[in-house]
PDB file of C-alpha atoms and ligand atoms in Angstrom:
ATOM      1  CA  UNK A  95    -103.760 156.755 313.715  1.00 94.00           C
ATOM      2  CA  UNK A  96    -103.268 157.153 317.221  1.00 97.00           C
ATOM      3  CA  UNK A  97     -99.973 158.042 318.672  1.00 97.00           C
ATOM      4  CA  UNK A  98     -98.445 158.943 322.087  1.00 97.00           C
ATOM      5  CA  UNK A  99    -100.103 158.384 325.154  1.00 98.00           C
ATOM      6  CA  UNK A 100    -100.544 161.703 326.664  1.00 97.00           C
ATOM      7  CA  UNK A 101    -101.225 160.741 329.827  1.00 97.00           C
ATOM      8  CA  UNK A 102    -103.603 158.818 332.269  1.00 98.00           C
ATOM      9  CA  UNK A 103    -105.952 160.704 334.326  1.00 98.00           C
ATOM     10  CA  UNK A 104    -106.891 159.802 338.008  1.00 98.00           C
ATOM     11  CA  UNK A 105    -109.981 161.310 339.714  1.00 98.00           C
ATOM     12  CA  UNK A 106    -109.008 161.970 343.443  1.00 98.00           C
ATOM     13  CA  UNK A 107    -110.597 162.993 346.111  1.00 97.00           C
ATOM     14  CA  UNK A 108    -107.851 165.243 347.571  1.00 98.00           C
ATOM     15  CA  UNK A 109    -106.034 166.482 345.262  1.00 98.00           C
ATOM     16  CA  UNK A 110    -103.264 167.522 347.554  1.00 97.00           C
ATOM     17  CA  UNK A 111    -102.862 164.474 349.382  1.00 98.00           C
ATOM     18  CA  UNK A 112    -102.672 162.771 346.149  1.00 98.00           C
ATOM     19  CA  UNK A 113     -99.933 165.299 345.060  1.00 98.00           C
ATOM     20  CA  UNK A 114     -98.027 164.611 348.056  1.00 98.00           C
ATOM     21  CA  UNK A 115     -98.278 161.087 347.514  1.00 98.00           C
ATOM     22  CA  UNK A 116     -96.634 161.435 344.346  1.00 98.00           C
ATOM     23  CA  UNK A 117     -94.153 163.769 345.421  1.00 98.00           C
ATOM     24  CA  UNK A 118     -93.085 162.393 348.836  1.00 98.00           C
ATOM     25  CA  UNK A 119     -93.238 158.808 348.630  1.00 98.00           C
ATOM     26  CA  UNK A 120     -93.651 157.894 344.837  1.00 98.00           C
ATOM     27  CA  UNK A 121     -90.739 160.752 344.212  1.00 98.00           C
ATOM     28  CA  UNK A 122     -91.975 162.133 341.212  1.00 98.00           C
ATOM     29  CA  UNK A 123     -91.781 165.851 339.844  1.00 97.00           C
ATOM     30  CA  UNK A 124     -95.429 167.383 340.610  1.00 98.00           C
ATOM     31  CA  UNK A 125     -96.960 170.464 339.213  1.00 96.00           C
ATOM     32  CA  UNK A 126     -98.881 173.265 341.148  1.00 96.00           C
ATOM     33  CA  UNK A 127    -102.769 172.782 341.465  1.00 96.00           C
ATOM     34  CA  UNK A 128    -104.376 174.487 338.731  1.00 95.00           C
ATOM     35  CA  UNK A 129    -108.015 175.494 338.712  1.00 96.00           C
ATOM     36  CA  UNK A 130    -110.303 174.766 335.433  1.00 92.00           C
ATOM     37  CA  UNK A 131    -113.650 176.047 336.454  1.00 92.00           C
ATOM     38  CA  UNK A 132    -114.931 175.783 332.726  1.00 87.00           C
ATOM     39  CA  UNK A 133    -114.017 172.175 333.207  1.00 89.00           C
ATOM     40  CA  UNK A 134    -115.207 171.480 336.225  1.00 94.00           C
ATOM     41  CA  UNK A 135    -111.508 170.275 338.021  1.00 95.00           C
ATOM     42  CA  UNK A 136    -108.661 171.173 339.815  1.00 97.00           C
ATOM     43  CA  UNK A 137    -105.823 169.468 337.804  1.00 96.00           C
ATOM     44  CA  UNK A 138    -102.147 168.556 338.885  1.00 97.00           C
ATOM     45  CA  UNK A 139     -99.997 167.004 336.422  1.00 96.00           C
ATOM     46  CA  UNK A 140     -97.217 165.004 337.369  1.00 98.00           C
ATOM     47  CA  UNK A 141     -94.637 164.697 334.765  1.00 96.00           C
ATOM     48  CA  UNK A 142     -92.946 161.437 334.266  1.00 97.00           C
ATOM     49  CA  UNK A 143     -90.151 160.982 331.673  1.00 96.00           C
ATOM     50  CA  UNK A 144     -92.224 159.397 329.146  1.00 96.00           C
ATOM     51  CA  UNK A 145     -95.893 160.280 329.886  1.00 97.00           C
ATOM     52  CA  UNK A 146     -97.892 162.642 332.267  1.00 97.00           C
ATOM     53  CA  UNK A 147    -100.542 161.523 335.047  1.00 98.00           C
ATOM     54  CA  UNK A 148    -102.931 164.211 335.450  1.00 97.00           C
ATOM     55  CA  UNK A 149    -104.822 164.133 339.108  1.00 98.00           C
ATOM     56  CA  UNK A 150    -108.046 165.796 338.922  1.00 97.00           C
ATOM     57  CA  UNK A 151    -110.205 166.474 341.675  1.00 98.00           C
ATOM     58  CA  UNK A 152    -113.886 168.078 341.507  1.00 97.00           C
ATOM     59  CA  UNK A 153    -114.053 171.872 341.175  1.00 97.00           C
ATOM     60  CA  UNK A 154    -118.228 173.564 341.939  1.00 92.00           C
ATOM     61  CA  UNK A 155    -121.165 171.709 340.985  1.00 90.00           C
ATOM     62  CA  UNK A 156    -122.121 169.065 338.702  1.00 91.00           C
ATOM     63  CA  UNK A 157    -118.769 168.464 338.147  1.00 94.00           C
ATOM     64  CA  UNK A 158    -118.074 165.857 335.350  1.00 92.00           C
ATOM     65  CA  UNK A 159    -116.177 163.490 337.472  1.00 95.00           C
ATOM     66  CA  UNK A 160    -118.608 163.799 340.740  1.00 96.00           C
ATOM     67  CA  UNK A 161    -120.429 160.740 339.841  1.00 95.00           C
ATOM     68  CA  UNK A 162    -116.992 158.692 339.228  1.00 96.00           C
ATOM     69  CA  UNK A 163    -115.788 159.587 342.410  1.00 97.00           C
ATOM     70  CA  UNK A 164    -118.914 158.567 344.132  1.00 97.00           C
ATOM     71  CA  UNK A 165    -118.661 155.507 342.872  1.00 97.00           C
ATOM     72  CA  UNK A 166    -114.949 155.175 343.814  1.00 97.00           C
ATOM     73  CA  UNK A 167    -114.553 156.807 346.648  1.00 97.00           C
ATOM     74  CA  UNK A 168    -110.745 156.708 346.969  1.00 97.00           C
ATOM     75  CA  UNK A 169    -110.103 157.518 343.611  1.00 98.00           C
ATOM     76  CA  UNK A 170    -109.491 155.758 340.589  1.00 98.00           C
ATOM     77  CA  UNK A 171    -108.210 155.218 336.694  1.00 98.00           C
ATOM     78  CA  UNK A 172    -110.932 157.988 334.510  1.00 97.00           C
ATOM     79  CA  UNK A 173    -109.277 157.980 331.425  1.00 97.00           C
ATOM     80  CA  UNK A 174    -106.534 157.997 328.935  1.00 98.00           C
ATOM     81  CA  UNK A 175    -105.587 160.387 326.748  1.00 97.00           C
ATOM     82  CA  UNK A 176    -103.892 159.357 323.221  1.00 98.00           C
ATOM     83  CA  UNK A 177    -102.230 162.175 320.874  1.00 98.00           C
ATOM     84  CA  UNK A 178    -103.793 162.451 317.048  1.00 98.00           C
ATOM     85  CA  UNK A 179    -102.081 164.361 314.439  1.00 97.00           C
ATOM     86  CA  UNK A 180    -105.435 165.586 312.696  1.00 96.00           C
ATOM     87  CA  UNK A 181    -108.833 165.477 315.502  1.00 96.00           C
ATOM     88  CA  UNK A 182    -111.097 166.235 312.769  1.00 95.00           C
ATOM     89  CA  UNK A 183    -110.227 163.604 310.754  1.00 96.00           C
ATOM     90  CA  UNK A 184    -109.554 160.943 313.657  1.00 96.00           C
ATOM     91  CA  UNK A 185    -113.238 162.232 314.778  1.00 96.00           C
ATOM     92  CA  UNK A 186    -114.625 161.110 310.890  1.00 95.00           C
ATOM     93  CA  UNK A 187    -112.573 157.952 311.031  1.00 96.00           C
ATOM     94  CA  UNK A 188    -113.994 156.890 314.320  1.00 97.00           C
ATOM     95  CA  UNK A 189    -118.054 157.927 314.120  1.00 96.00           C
ATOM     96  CA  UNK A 190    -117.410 156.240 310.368  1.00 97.00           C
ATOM     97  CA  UNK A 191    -116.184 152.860 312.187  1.00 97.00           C
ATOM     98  CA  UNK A 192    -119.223 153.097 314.584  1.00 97.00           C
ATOM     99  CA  UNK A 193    -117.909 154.765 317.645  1.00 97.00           C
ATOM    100  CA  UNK A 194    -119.914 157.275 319.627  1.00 97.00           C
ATOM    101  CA  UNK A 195    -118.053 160.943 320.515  1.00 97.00           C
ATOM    102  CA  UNK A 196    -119.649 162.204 324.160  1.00 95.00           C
ATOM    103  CA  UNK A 197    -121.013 165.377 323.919  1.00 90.00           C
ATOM    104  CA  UNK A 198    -122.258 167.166 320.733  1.00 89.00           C
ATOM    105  CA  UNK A 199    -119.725 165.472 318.641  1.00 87.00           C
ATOM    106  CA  UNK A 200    -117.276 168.247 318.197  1.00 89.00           C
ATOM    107  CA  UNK A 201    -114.021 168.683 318.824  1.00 92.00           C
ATOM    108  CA  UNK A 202    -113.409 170.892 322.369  1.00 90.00           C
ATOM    109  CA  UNK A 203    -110.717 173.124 323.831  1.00 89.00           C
ATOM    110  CA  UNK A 204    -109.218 170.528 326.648  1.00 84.00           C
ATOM    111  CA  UNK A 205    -107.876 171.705 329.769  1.00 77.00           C
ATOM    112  CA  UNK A 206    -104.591 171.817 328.084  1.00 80.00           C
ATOM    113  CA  UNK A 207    -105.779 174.233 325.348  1.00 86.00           C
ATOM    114  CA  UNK A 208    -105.992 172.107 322.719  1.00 92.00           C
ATOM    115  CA  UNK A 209    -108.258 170.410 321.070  1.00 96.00           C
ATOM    116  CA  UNK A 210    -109.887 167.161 322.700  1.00 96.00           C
ATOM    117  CA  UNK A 211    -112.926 164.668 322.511  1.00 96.00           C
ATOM    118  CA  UNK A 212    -113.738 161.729 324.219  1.00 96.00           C
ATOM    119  CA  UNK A 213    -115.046 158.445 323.249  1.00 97.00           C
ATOM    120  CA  UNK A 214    -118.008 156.213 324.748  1.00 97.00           C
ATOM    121  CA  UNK A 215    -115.976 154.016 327.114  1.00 97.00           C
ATOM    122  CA  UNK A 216    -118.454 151.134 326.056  1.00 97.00           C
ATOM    123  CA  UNK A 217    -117.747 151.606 322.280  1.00 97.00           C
ATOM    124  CA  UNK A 218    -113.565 151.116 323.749  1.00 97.00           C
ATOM    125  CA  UNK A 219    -113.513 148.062 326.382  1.00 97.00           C
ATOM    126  CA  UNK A 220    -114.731 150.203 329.087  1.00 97.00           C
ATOM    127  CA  UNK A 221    -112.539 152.965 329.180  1.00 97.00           C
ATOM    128  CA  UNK A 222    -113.036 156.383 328.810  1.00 97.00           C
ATOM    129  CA  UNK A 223    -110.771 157.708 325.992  1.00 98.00           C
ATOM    130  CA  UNK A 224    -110.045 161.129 325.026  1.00 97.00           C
ATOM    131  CA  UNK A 225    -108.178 162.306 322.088  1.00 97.00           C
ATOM    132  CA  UNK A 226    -105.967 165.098 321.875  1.00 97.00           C
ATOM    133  CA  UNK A 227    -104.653 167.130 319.241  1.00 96.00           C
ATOM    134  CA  UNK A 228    -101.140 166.634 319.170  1.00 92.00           C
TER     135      UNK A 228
HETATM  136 CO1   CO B 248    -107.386 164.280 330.025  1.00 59.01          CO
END
């Protein structure tokens, strides 16, 4: 069911040092900074030739990724993001199998304007997945 791996996102607490990181000494091809106040980030994607990393730093209050950074200060792995053909029926599939979807259950628009969920990281080997329509 699952397909491409969309990309990995890192919580950071500087976003542009983390970007420049990338950039300067990792050499990759980085994006501007984009603000997602209905998400609650700042996200940068860095575009690798067969996957994306996506840095997100916090953006206002009760950000959804305050609490991970708190408890890892310098940043760290927040989750992965695999590709579904059909999220509707992935989302059946999975709360049929057991697994818990965060939120109210629904599908939502991502950051990338599509639609996304995530999955309890302790239903998945403690990792916070998200799905995304492909
Ligand atoms: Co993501």
């Amino acid at each position: 069911m699952i397909g491409k791996l969309n990309h990995i996102a890192i919580a950071v607490p500087d976003i542009n040092a983390a970007a420049a990181l990338y950039r300067e000494t990792l050499g990759a091809q980085v994006s501007d900074a984009v603000p997602q106040p209905d998400h609650g980030v700042t996200t940068i994607f860095i575009e690798l030739p067969n996957t994306k990393v996506e840095l997100l730093e916090p953006l206002g209050e009760g950000s959804p990724i305050a609490k991970f950074l708190e408890r890892n200060p310098d940043g760290g792995i927040h989750h992965i993001c695999y590709e579904v053909d059909d999220i509707d029926a992935a989302s059946d599939r999975l709360t049929q199998k057991g697994l818990r979807i965060l939120g109210d259950g629904e599908p939502k628009i991502g950051a990338h304007g599509k639609p996304v969920l995530f999955l309890h990281p302790k239903d998945l080997n403690g990792t916070l997945v998200e799905l995304e329509q492909a």
